[in-house]
Amino acid sequence: MRVGVAISGSGSNLQALLDAARAPDAVFKVAVVVSDRARAFGLQRAADAGVPTVYLPGAGQSRDAYDAALADCFRAHQVDWVCLAGFMRIVGAPVLAAFPQRVLNVHPSLLPAFPGLDAAKQALEHGVRVTGATVHLVDAGMDTGPIVVQGAVPVRQDDTLASLQQRIHTVEHQIYPLAVRWAAEDRLRIEGRRVHVDLPAGTPPALLVT
Ligand code: GRF
């Protein structure tokens, strides 16, 4: 399976996908990495892994025009699934129509809690005892699509934003490659809001608790 990844920043989740794609038992390949920011470090990670990169700046065009260009780019690289990995734009109809039920996102909270920006900060300030990370299918809303896998992260009394973010990231790096593997192995059955994962007996359940 060929995966296209969209990033805007550091790309540590992209790195987790690149590493998984390099493993001997890999079931997917990263076909292209697109960034809306020229200086995103993830572009360097992709180049280091020998993956084609595309810089697609957003300035001066409508959201629809941007999304049409993004969809064209993924199509040109014969992508089967799209992974958003710290991509700071909302992806709209042109991409969702080109890749129906085939766009994934990773978000640093246990959705539907704390959607949008600064999810770890929101969780810390709200005082929750458990937060985490979610991989979900992307729909027209903001962080609202059907959930594929979640990982829970306890919030410690002495957590700072940095320490909490770091543990959330570690979980993201586990669950994102897992979700993409399941997609590649055609294990995801979407029934309304619920995603059934056809797991072989003996594999971990679709909730990781760290
Ligand atoms: C991650 O926390 C992800 O959940 C959110 O943006 C962050 C991207 O981090 N959507 P990175 O660029 O993958 O390091």
Short mmCIF file of C-alpha atoms and ligand atoms in Angstrom, two decimals:
data_model
loop_
_atom_site.label_atom_id
_atom_site.label_comp_id
_atom_site.label_asym_id
_atom_site.label_seq_id
_atom_site.Cartn_x
_atom_site.Cartn_y
_atom_site.Cartn_z
CA MET A 1 0.00 0.00 0.00
CA ARG A 2 1.24 3.46 -0.89
CA VAL A 3 0.81 6.20 1.73
CA GLY A 4 1.01 9.96 1.20
CA VAL A 5 1.85 11.98 4.30
CA ALA A 6 1.06 15.66 4.88
CA ILE A 7 3.07 17.57 7.47
CA SER A 8 3.75 21.11 8.63
CA GLY A 9 6.43 20.69 11.26
CA SER A 10 8.86 18.43 13.05
CA GLY A 11 7.46 15.24 11.58
CA SER A 12 8.14 12.87 14.47
CA ASN A 13 4.97 10.96 13.53
CA LEU A 14 6.16 10.92 9.94
CA GLN A 15 9.41 9.41 11.26
CA ALA A 16 7.46 6.67 13.02
CA LEU A 17 5.73 5.87 9.71
CA LEU A 18 9.04 5.96 7.80
CA ASP A 19 10.58 3.59 10.35
CA ALA A 20 7.61 1.21 10.11
CA ALA A 21 7.83 1.30 6.33
CA ARG A 22 11.47 0.24 6.54
CA ALA A 23 10.87 -2.74 8.82
CA PRO A 24 11.36 -6.20 7.32
CA ASP A 25 7.67 -7.02 7.77
CA ALA A 26 6.47 -3.66 6.39
CA VAL A 27 3.11 -3.66 4.64
CA PHE A 28 3.12 -0.05 3.44
CA LYS A 29 5.46 2.38 1.76
CA VAL A 30 5.60 6.17 2.15
CA ALA A 31 5.24 7.32 -1.46
CA VAL A 32 5.42 11.09 -0.95
CA VAL A 33 5.61 13.69 1.83
CA VAL A 34 3.87 17.03 1.30
CA SER A 35 4.44 20.10 3.45
CA ASP A 36 2.76 23.49 3.45
CA ARG A 37 5.86 24.91 5.18
CA ALA A 38 9.17 25.11 3.36
CA ARG A 39 11.23 24.72 6.52
CA ALA A 40 9.37 21.82 8.10
CA PHE A 41 11.95 19.45 9.54
CA GLY A 42 9.84 16.54 8.34
CA LEU A 43 10.92 17.34 4.77
CA GLN A 44 14.49 16.57 5.82
CA ARG A 45 13.39 13.31 7.45
CA ALA A 46 11.68 12.29 4.21
CA ALA A 47 14.67 13.22 2.09
CA ASP A 48 16.95 11.24 4.43
CA ALA A 49 14.70 8.23 3.91
CA GLY A 50 14.80 8.67 0.13
CA VAL A 51 11.12 9.62 -0.08
CA PRO A 52 10.01 12.27 -2.62
CA THR A 53 8.98 15.57 -1.06
CA VAL A 54 6.67 18.30 -2.27
CA TYR A 55 6.41 21.81 -0.85
CA LEU A 56 2.88 23.06 -1.42
CA PRO A 57 2.55 26.58 -0.01
CA GLY A 58 -0.91 27.73 0.96
CA ALA A 59 -0.57 31.48 0.56
CA GLY A 60 -2.73 33.24 -1.99
CA GLN A 61 -5.16 30.48 -2.84
CA SER A 62 -8.57 29.38 -1.68
CA ARG A 63 -8.96 26.36 0.58
CA ASP A 64 -10.63 24.42 -2.24
CA ALA A 65 -7.86 25.24 -4.71
CA TYR A 66 -5.25 24.16 -2.18
CA ASP A 67 -7.05 20.91 -1.43
CA ALA A 68 -7.48 20.18 -5.15
CA ALA A 69 -3.72 20.64 -5.64
CA LEU A 70 -3.04 18.42 -2.62
CA ALA A 71 -5.33 15.69 -3.98
CA ASP A 72 -3.65 15.95 -7.42
CA CYS A 73 -0.24 15.59 -5.82
CA PHE A 74 -1.26 12.44 -3.93
CA ARG A 75 -2.89 11.02 -7.07
CA ALA A 76 0.23 11.75 -9.11
CA HIS A 77 2.22 9.66 -6.62
CA GLN A 78 -0.37 6.87 -6.83
CA VAL A 79 -1.21 7.10 -3.17
CA ASP A 80 -3.80 4.68 -1.71
CA TRP A 81 -4.16 6.23 1.75
CA VAL A 82 -3.38 9.71 3.11
CA CYS A 83 -1.93 10.33 6.57
CA LEU A 84 -2.08 13.77 8.16
CA ALA A 85 0.80 14.06 10.62
CA GLY A 86 0.90 17.47 12.24
CA PHE A 87 -0.55 19.09 9.11
CA MET A 88 -1.80 22.50 10.27
CA ARG A 89 -4.61 22.83 7.73
CA ILE A 90 -8.11 21.45 7.69
CA VAL A 91 -8.38 19.08 4.77
CA GLY A 92 -11.61 19.52 2.83
CA ALA A 93 -13.86 18.00 0.22
CA PRO A 94 -11.43 17.68 -2.73
CA VAL A 95 -9.12 15.44 -0.71
CA LEU A 96 -11.87 13.54 1.11
CA ALA A 97 -13.66 12.86 -2.21
CA ALA A 98 -10.45 11.67 -3.87
CA PHE A 99 -9.65 9.34 -0.94
CA PRO A 100 -13.02 8.39 0.56
CA GLN A 101 -12.64 6.88 4.07
CA ARG A 102 -8.92 6.75 3.37
CA VAL A 103 -7.58 9.79 5.18
CA LEU A 104 -6.16 9.31 8.68
CA ASN A 105 -5.12 11.87 11.30
CA VAL A 106 -3.34 11.62 14.63
CA HIS A 107 -4.46 13.89 17.45
CA PRO A 108 -2.87 14.35 20.88
CA SER A 109 -5.90 13.67 23.10
CA LEU A 110 -8.50 11.02 23.75
CA LEU A 111 -11.08 12.35 21.32
CA PRO A 112 -13.78 13.59 21.48
CA ALA A 113 -12.13 15.41 24.42
CA PHE A 114 -9.95 18.37 23.53
CA PRO A 115 -10.21 18.68 19.75
CA GLY A 116 -8.39 21.48 17.94
CA LEU A 117 -5.17 23.21 18.87
CA ASP A 118 -3.11 22.74 22.03
CA ALA A 119 -4.86 19.53 23.07
CA ALA A 120 -2.28 18.57 25.70
CA LYS A 121 -2.43 22.05 27.24
CA GLN A 122 -6.22 21.88 27.27
CA ALA A 123 -6.06 18.50 29.06
CA LEU A 124 -3.54 19.72 31.63
CA GLU A 125 -5.52 22.89 32.36
CA HIS A 126 -8.78 20.96 32.61
CA GLY A 127 -7.26 18.69 35.23
CA VAL A 128 -8.07 15.33 33.63
CA ARG A 129 -6.27 12.33 35.14
CA VAL A 130 -6.00 10.48 31.84
CA THR A 131 -5.42 11.80 28.37
CA GLY A 132 -3.76 10.23 25.35
CA ALA A 133 -3.68 10.08 21.59
CA THR A 134 -6.15 9.13 18.89
CA VAL A 135 -5.84 7.99 15.29
CA HIS A 136 -9.08 8.64 13.44
CA LEU A 137 -10.49 8.77 9.96
CA VAL A 138 -10.87 12.32 8.73
CA ASP A 139 -14.33 13.64 7.95
CA ALA A 140 -15.54 17.17 7.22
CA GLY A 141 -15.34 18.24 10.88
CA MET A 142 -12.41 19.19 13.07
CA ASP A 143 -11.04 16.03 14.75
CA THR A 144 -14.50 14.43 14.58
CA GLY A 145 -14.07 11.36 12.35
CA PRO A 146 -14.48 7.69 13.34
CA ILE A 147 -11.84 6.48 15.81
CA VAL A 148 -9.44 3.72 14.74
CA VAL A 149 -7.16 3.40 17.76
CA GLN A 150 -6.46 5.27 20.98
CA GLY A 151 -3.66 5.15 23.51
CA ALA A 152 -4.12 6.36 27.07
CA VAL A 153 -1.58 8.45 28.97
CA PRO A 154 -2.00 9.13 32.70
CA VAL A 155 -1.51 12.74 33.77
CA ARG A 156 0.91 12.96 36.69
CA GLN A 157 0.69 15.49 39.50
CA ASP A 158 4.07 16.92 38.59
CA ASP A 159 3.57 16.93 34.82
CA THR A 160 4.58 20.02 32.89
CA LEU A 161 3.22 20.62 29.42
CA ALA A 162 6.53 19.39 28.01
CA SER A 163 6.63 16.15 30.01
CA LEU A 164 3.00 15.34 29.20
CA GLN A 165 3.49 16.14 25.51
CA GLN A 166 6.51 13.89 25.39
CA ARG A 167 4.59 10.87 26.73
CA ILE A 168 1.68 11.59 24.39
CA HIS A 169 4.10 11.70 21.47
CA THR A 170 5.56 8.33 22.44
CA VAL A 171 2.06 6.83 22.29
CA GLU A 172 1.32 8.54 18.96
CA HIS A 173 4.43 6.94 17.52
CA GLN A 174 3.10 3.53 18.55
CA ILE A 175 -0.50 3.84 17.44
CA TYR A 176 -0.09 5.66 14.12
CA PRO A 177 2.01 2.97 12.40
CA LEU A 178 -0.35 0.38 13.90
CA ALA A 179 -3.40 2.05 12.37
CA VAL A 180 -1.69 2.35 8.97
CA ARG A 181 -0.69 -1.31 9.15
CA TRP A 182 -4.34 -2.25 9.81
CA ALA A 183 -5.42 -0.12 6.84
CA ALA A 184 -2.83 -1.80 4.62
CA GLU A 185 -3.97 -5.21 5.77
CA ASP A 186 -7.58 -4.22 5.02
CA ARG A 187 -8.65 -4.82 8.61
CA LEU A 188 -10.78 -1.69 9.05
CA ARG A 189 -14.56 -1.96 8.67
CA ILE A 190 -16.35 1.33 9.09
CA GLU A 191 -19.87 1.07 10.49
CA GLY A 192 -21.19 4.60 11.00
CA ARG A 193 -19.08 6.16 13.72
CA ARG A 194 -17.59 2.86 14.74
CA VAL A 195 -14.54 1.29 13.18
CA HIS A 196 -14.34 -2.44 13.61
CA VAL A 197 -10.79 -3.76 13.43
CA ASP A 198 -10.52 -7.34 12.20
CA LEU A 199 -7.63 -8.40 14.39
CA PRO A 200 -6.19 -11.88 14.30
CA ALA A 201 -6.53 -13.67 17.65
CA GLY A 202 -3.80 -12.77 20.11
CA THR A 203 -2.99 -9.24 18.88
CA PRO A 204 -3.45 -6.25 21.21
CA PRO A 205 -6.89 -4.64 21.44
CA ALA A 206 -7.51 -1.29 19.75
CA LEU A 207 -6.83 0.59 22.97
CA LEU A 208 -3.33 0.84 24.29
CA VAL A 209 -2.78 1.75 27.91
CA THR A 210 0.73 2.80 28.79
C1 GRF B 1 1.24 15.64 16.98
O1 GRF B 1 1.08 15.81 18.35
C2 GRF B 1 -0.07 15.32 16.32
O2 GRF B 1 -0.94 14.62 17.17
C3 GRF B 1 -0.64 16.67 16.01
O3 GRF B 1 0.47 17.45 15.66
C4 GRF B 1 1.64 16.93 16.29
C5 GRF B 1 2.66 16.71 15.22
O4 GRF B 1 3.91 16.36 15.73
N1 GRF B 1 -1.67 16.56 15.00
P1 GRF B 1 5.04 15.83 14.76
O5 GRF B 1 5.25 16.90 13.68
O6 GRF B 1 4.59 14.52 14.17
O7 GRF B 1 6.26 15.68 15.62
#
